[in-house]
mmCIF file of C-alpha atoms in Angstrom:
data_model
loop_
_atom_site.group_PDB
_atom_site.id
_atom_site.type_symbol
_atom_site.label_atom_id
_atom_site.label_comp_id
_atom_site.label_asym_id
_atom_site.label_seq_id
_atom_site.Cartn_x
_atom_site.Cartn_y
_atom_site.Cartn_z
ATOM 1 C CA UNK A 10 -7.193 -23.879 -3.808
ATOM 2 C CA UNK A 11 -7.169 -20.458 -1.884
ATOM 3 C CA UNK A 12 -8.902 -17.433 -4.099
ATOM 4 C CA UNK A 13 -6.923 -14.035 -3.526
ATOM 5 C CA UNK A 14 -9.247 -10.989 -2.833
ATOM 6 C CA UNK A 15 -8.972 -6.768 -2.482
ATOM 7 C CA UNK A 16 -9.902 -3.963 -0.526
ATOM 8 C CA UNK A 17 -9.764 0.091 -0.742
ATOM 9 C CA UNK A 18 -9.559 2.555 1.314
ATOM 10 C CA UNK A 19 -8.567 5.871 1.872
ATOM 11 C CA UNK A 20 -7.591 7.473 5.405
ATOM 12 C CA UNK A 21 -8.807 11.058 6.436
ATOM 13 C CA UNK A 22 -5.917 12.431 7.752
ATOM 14 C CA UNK A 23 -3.623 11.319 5.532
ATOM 15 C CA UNK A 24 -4.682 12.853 2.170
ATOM 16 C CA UNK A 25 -4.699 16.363 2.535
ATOM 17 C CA UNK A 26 -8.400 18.168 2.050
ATOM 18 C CA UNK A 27 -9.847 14.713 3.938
ATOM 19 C CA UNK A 28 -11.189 16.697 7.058
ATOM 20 C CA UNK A 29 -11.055 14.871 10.500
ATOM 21 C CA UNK A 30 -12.153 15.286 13.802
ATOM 22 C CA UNK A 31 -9.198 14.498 15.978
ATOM 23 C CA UNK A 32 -11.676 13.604 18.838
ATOM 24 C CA UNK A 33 -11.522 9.660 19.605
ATOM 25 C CA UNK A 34 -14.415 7.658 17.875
ATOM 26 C CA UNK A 35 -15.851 11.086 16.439
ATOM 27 C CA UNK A 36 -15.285 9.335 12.674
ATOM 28 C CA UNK A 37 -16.628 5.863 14.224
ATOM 29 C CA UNK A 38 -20.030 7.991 15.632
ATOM 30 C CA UNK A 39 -20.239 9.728 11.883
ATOM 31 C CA UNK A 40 -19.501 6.576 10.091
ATOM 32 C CA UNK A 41 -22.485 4.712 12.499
ATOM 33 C CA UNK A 42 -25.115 8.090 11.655
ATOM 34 C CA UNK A 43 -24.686 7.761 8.134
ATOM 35 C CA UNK A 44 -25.437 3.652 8.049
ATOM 36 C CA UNK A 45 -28.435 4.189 10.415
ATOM 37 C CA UNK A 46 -30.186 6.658 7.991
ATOM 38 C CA UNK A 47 -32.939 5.695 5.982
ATOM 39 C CA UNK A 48 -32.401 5.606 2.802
ATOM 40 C CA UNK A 49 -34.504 8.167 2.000
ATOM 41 C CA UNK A 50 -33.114 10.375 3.966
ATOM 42 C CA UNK A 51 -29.531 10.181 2.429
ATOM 43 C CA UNK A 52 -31.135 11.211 -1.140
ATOM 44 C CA UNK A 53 -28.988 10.900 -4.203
ATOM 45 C CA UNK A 54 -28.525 7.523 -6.361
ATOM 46 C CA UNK A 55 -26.559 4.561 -5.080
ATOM 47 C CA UNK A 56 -22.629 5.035 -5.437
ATOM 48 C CA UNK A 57 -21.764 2.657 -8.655
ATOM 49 C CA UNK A 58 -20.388 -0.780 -8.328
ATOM 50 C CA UNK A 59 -16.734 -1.499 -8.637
ATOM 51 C CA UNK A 60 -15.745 -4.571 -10.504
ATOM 52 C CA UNK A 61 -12.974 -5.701 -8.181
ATOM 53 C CA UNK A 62 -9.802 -6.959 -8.986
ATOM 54 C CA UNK A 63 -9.367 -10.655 -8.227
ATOM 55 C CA UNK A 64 -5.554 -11.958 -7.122
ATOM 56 C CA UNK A 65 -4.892 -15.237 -9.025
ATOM 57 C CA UNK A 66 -2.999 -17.799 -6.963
ATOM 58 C CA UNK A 67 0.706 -17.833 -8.406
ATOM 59 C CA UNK A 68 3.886 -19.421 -7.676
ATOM 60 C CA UNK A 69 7.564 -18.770 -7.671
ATOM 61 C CA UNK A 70 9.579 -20.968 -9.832
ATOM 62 C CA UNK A 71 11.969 -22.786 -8.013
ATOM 63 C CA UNK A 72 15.529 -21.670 -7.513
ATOM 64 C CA UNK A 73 14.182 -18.215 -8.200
ATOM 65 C CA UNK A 74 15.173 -15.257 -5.237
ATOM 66 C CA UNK A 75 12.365 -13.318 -3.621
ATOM 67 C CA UNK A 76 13.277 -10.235 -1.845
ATOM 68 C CA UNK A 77 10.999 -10.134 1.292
ATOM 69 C CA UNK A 78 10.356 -9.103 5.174
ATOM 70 C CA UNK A 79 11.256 -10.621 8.352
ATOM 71 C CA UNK A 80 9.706 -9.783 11.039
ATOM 72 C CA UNK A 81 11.586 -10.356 14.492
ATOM 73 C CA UNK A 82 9.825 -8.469 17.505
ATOM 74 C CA UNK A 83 10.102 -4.521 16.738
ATOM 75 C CA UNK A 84 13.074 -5.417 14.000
ATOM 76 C CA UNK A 85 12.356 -4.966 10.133
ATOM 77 C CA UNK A 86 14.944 -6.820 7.779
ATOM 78 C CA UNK A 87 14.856 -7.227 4.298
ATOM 79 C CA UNK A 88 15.978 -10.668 3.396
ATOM 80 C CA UNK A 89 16.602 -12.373 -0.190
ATOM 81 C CA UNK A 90 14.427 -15.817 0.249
ATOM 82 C CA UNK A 91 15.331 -18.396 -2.159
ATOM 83 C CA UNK A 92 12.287 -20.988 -3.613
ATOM 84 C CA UNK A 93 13.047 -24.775 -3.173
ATOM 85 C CA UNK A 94 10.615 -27.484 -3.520
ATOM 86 C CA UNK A 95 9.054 -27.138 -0.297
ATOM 87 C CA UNK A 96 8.218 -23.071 -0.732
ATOM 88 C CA UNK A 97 4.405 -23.809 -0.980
ATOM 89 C CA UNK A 98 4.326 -26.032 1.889
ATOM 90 C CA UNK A 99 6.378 -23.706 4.539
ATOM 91 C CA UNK A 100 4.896 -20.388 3.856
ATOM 92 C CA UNK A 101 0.807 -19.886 4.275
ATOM 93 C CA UNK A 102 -1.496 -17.482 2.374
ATOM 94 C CA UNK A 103 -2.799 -14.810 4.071
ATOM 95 C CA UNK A 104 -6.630 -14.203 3.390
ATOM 96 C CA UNK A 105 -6.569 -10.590 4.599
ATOM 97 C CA UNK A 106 -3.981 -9.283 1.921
ATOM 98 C CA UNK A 107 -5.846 -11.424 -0.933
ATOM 99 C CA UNK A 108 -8.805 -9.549 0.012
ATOM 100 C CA UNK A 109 -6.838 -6.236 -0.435
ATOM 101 C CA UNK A 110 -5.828 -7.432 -4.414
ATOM 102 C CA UNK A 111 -2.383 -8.686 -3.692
ATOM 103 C CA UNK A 112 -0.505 -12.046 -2.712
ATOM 104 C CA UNK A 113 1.412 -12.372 0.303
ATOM 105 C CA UNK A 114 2.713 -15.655 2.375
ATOM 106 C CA UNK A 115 4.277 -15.916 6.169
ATOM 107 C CA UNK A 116 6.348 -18.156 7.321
ATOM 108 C CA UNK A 117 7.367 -19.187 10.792
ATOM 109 C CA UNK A 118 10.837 -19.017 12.036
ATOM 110 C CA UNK A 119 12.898 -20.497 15.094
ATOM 111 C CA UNK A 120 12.336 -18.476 17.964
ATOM 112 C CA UNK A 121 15.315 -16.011 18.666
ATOM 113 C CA UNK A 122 16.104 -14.241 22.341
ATOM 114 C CA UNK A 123 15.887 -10.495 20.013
ATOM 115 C CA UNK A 124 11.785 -11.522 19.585
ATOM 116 C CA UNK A 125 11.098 -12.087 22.760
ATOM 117 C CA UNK A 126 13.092 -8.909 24.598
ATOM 118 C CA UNK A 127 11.661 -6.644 22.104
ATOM 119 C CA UNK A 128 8.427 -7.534 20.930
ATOM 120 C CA UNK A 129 6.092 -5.221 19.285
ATOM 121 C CA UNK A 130 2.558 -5.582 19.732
ATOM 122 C CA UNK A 131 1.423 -3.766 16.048
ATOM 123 C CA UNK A 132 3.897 -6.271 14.083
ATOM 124 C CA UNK A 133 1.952 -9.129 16.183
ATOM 125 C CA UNK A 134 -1.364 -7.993 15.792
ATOM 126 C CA UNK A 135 -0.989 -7.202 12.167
ATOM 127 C CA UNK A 136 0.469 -10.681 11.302
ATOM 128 C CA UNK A 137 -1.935 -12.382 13.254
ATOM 129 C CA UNK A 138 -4.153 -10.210 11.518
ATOM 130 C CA UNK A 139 -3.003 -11.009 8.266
ATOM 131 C CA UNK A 140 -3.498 -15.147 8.541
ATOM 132 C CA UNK A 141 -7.159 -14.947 10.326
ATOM 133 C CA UNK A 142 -9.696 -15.660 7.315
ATOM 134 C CA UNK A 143 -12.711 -13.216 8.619
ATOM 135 C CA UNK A 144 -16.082 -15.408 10.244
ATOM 136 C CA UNK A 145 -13.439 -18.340 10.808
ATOM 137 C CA UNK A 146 -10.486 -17.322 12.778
ATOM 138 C CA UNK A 147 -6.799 -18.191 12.501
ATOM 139 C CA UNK A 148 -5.916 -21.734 11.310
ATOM 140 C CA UNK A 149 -5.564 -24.358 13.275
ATOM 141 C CA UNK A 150 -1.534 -24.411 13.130
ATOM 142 C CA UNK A 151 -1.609 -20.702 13.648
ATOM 143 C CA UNK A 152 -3.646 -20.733 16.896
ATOM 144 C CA UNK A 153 -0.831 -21.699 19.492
ATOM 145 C CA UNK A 154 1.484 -18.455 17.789
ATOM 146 C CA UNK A 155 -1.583 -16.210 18.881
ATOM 147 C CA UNK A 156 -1.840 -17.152 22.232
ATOM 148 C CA UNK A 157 1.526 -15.909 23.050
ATOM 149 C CA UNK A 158 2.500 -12.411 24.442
ATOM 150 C CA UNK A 159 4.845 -12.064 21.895
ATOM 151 C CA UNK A 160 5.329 -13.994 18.550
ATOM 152 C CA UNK A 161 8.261 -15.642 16.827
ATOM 153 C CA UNK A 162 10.456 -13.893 13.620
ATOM 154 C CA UNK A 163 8.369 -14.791 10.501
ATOM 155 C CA UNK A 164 9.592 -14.149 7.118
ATOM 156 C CA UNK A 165 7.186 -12.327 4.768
ATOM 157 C CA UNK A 166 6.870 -12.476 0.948
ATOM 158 C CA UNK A 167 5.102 -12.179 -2.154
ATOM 159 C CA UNK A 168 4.963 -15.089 -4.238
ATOM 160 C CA UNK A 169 4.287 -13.069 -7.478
ATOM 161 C CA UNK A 170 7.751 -12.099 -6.950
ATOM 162 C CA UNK A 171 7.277 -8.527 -6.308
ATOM 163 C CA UNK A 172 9.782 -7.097 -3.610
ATOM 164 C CA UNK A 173 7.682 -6.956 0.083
ATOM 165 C CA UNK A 174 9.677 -4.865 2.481
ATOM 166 C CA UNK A 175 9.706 -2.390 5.030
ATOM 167 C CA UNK A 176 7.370 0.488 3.229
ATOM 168 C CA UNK A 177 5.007 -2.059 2.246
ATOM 169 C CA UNK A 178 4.699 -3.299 5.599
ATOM 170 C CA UNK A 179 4.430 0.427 7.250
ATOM 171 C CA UNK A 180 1.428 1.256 4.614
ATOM 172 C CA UNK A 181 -0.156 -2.405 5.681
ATOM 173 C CA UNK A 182 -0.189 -1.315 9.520
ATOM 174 C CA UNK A 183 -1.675 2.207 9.110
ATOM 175 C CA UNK A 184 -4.439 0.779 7.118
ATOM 176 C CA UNK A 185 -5.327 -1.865 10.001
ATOM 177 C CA UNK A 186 -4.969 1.504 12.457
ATOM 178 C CA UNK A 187 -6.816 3.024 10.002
ATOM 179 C CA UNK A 188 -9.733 -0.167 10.021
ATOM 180 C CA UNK A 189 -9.668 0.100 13.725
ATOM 181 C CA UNK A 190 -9.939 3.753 14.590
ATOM 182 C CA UNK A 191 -12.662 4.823 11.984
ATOM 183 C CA UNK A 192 -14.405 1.517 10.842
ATOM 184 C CA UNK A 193 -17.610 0.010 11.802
ATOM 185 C CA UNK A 194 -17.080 -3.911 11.691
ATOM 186 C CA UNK A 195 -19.897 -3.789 9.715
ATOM 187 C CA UNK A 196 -18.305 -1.910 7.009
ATOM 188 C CA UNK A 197 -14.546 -3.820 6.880
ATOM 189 C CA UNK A 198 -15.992 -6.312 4.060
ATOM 190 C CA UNK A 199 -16.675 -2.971 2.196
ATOM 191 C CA UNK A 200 -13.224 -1.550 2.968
ATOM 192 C CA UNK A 201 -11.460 -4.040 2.504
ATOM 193 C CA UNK A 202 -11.723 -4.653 -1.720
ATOM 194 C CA UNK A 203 -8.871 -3.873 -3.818
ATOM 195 C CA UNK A 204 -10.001 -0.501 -4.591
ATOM 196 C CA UNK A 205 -10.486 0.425 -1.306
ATOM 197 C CA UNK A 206 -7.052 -0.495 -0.555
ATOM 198 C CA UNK A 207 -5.587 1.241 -3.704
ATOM 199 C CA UNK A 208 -7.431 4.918 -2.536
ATOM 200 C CA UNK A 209 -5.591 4.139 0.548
ATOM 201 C CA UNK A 210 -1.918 3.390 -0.683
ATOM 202 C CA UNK A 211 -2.710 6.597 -3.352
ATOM 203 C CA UNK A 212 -3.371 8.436 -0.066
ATOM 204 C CA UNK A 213 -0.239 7.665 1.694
ATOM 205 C CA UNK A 214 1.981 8.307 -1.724
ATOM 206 C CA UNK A 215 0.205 11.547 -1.679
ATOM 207 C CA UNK A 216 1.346 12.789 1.887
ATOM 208 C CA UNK A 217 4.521 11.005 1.519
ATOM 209 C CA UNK A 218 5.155 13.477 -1.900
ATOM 210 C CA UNK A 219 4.543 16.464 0.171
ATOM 211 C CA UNK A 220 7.295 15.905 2.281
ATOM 212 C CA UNK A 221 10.741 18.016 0.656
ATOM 213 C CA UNK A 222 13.123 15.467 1.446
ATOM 214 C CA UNK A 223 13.386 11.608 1.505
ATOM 215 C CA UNK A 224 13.639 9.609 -2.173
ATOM 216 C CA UNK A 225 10.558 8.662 -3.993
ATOM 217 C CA UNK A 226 7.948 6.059 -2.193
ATOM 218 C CA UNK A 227 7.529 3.087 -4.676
ATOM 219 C CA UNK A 228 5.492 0.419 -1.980
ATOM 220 C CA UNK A 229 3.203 -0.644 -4.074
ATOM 221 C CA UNK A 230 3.651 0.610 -7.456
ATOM 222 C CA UNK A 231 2.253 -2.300 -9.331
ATOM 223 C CA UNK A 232 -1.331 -2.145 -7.781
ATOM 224 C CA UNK A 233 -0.934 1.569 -6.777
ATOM 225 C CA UNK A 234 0.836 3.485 -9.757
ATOM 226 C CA UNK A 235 -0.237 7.014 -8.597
ATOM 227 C CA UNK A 236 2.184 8.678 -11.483
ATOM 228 C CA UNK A 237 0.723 11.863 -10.695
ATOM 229 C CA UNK A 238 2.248 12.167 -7.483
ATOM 230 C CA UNK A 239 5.195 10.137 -7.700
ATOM 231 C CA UNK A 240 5.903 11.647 -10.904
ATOM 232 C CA UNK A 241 3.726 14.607 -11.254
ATOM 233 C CA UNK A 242 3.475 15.652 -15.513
ATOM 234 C CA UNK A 243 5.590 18.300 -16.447
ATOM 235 C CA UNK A 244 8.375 18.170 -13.763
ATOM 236 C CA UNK A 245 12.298 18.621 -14.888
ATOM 237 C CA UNK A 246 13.596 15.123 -13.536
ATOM 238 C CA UNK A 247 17.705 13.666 -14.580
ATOM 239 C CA UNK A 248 18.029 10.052 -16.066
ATOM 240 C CA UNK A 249 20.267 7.568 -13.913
ATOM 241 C CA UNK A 250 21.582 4.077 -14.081
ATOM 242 C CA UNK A 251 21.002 3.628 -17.663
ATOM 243 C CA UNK A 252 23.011 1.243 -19.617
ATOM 244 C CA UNK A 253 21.442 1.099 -23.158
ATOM 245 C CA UNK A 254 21.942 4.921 -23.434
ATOM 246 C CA UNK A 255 24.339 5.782 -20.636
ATOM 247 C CA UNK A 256 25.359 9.069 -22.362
ATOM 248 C CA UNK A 257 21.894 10.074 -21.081
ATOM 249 C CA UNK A 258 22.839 9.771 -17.252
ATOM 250 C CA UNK A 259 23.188 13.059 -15.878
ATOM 251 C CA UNK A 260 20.863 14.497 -18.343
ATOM 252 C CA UNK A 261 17.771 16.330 -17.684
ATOM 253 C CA UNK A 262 14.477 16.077 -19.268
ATOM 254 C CA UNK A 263 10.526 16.906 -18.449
ATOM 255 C CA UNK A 264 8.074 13.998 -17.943
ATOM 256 C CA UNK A 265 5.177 14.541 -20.597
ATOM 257 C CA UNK A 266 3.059 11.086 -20.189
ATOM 258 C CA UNK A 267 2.531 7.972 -18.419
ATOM 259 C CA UNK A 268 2.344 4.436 -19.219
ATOM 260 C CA UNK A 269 0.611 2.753 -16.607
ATOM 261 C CA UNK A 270 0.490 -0.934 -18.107
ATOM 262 C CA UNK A 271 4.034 -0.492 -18.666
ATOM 263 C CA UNK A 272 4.914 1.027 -15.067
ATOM 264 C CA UNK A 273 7.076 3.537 -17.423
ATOM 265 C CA UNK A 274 7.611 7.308 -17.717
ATOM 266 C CA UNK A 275 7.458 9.201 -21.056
ATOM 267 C CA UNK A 276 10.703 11.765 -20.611
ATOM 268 C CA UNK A 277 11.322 14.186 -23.220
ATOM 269 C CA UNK A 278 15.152 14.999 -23.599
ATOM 270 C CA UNK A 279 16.692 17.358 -25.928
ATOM 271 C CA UNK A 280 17.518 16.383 -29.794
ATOM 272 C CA UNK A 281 18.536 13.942 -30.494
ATOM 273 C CA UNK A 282 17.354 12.005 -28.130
ATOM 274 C CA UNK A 283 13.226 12.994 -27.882
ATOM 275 C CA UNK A 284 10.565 11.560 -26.049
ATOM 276 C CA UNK A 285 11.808 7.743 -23.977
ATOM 277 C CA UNK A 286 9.924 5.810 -21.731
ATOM 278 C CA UNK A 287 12.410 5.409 -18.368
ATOM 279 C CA UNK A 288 11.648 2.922 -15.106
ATOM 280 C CA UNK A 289 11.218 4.539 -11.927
ATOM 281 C CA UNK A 290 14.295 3.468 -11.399
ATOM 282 C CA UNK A 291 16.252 5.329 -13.717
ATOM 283 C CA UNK A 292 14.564 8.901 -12.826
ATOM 284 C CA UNK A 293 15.598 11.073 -10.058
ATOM 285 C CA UNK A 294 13.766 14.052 -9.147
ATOM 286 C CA UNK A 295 13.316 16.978 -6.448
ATOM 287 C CA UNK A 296 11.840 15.957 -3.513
ATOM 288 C CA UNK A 297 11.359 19.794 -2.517
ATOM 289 C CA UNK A 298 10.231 20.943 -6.221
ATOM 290 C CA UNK A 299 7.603 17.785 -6.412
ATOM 291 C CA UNK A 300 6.343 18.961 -2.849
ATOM 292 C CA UNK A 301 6.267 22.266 -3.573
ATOM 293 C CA UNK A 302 4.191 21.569 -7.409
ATOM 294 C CA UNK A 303 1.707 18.633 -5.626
ATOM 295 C CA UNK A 304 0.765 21.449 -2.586
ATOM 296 C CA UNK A 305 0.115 24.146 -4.732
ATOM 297 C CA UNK A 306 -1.805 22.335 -6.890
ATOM 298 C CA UNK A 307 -4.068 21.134 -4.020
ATOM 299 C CA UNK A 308 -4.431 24.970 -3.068
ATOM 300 C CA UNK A 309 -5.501 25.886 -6.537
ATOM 301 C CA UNK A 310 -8.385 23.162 -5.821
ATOM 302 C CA UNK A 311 -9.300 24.076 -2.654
ATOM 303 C CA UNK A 312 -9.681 27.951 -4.385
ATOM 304 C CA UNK A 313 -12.057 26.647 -7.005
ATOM 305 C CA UNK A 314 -13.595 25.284 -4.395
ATOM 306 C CA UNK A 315 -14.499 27.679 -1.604
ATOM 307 C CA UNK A 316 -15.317 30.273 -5.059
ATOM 308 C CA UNK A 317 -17.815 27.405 -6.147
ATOM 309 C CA UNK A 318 -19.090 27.446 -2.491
ATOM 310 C CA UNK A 319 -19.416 31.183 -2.413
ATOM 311 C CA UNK A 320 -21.864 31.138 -5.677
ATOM 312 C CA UNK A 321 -23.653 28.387 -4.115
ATOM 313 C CA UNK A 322 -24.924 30.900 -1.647
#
């Protein structure tokens, strides 16, 4: 049996405030400073210990519908993949995403002229990446793939039934940039723990909220909630695609608490209806009026904190 395992990590220049010098390898050369100095010299207690989340190995039922990834060359298509009896034995775990605190299987297609005219070197690398268990190297029925230029459509997808597409797969390849460009490989078994991986996908949900257009980023909302940027407290947001109170559709209301164990938001509409907890789903909200609340917010911080600097001296 194959134990599932997570990471964390967050990227400087993707949350804002997270300085970064654009010079190549300056955040490498850092990074390498701070391990080589004595410990007495770094002063301060040990950071605390994390207890981890641990991915339990699950199955689809069969005849159930997954909606996952395939992967042809530089093409991205979602695909509905339906479980039979020989699921487990035609997709393969991949040890890198259990280490990051979620499930996720490949499988091999037929080879198709579109993956071989347009390949794309960061889908290969990163689903290579994905099925090499670290000290140990790629399986033995995985080797041949990786010694070709480019690699054959594979079909991705998350057993736990959770939809796997195209934004799940974009926040997957910045954090392997992100593990290449600023990571000792000394330091990937710390950055790559579920928590690790959650401050990462918080920090990408972060910059994507900042943006004024575009629809609300949900990759990753069960291991990655981030409410307060998604749905930050207190904004005026309109109820859609209800069907157990459809006279509510339309209808505005202002998001006063989360439920995280739930994945729900706590709306409060006018009388009669009160306070209901809504799916993602069934909210829409401004894009420009979320960026607009999240970025001033981060300037009231960085306020308190240059005044806090200032008394400091």
């Amino acid at each position: 049996s194959k134990k599932l395992r997570v990471f964390t990590m967050v990227p400087s220049g993707v949350i804002p405030g997270v300085p970064r010098n654009e010079d190549s390898g300056s955040v490498k050369n850092e990074r390498w400073i701070e391990r080589n100095r004595s410990k007495s010299d770094r002063g301060g207690a040990a950071p605390p210990i994390i207890e981890e989340k641990v991915v339990k190995e699950v199955m689809p039922k069969v005849g159930t519908t997954i909606t996952g990834l395939r992967i042809e060359g530089a093409r991205l298509k979602l695909v509905e993949v339906e479980v039979d009896a020989d699921f487990e034995r035609n997709f393969d775990w991949s040890p890198f995403t259990e280490s990051l605190g979620f499930p996720l299987m490949f499988r091999r297609e037929e080879n198709t002229p579109l993956a071989q005219v347009r390949p794309d070197v960061y889908n290969r690398k990163l689903v290579l990446y994905c099925m090499m268990e670290r000290g140990l190297g790629l399986p033995m029925w995985w080797s041949e793939t990786a010694e070709r230029d480019r690699l054959p459509p594979v079909t991705a997808v998350r057993p736990d039934g959770v939809p796997f597409g195209v934004d799940e797969w974009d926040i997957l390849l910045k954090f392997r940039m992100y593990l290449d460009e600023e990571c000792l490989d000394e330091d990937w078994p710390d950055e790559c723990k579920p928590s690790k991986f959650v401050e990462f996908v918080e920090g990408c949900v972060h910059t994507q909220c900042c943006a004024e257009e575009g629809e609300t980023p949900m990759a990753f909302f069960d291991i990655a909630p981030a409410f307060e940027y998604r749905f930050p407290m207190g904004m005026k947001v309109k109820a859609a695609g209800l069907t157990a109170k459809a006279e509510l559709n339309g209808k505005w209301g202002l998001i006063t608490r989360y439920d995280e164990a739930k994945g729900r938001i706590g709306v409060e509409f006018p009388r009669p209806y009160g306070l209901l907890s809504l799916k993602p789903d069934n909210i829409r909200i401004s894009a420009k009026e979320r960026a607009a609340k999240l970025l001033a917010k981060y300037d009231r911080k960085n306020e308190e904190a240059a005044k806090r600097a200032a008394r400091r001296q």
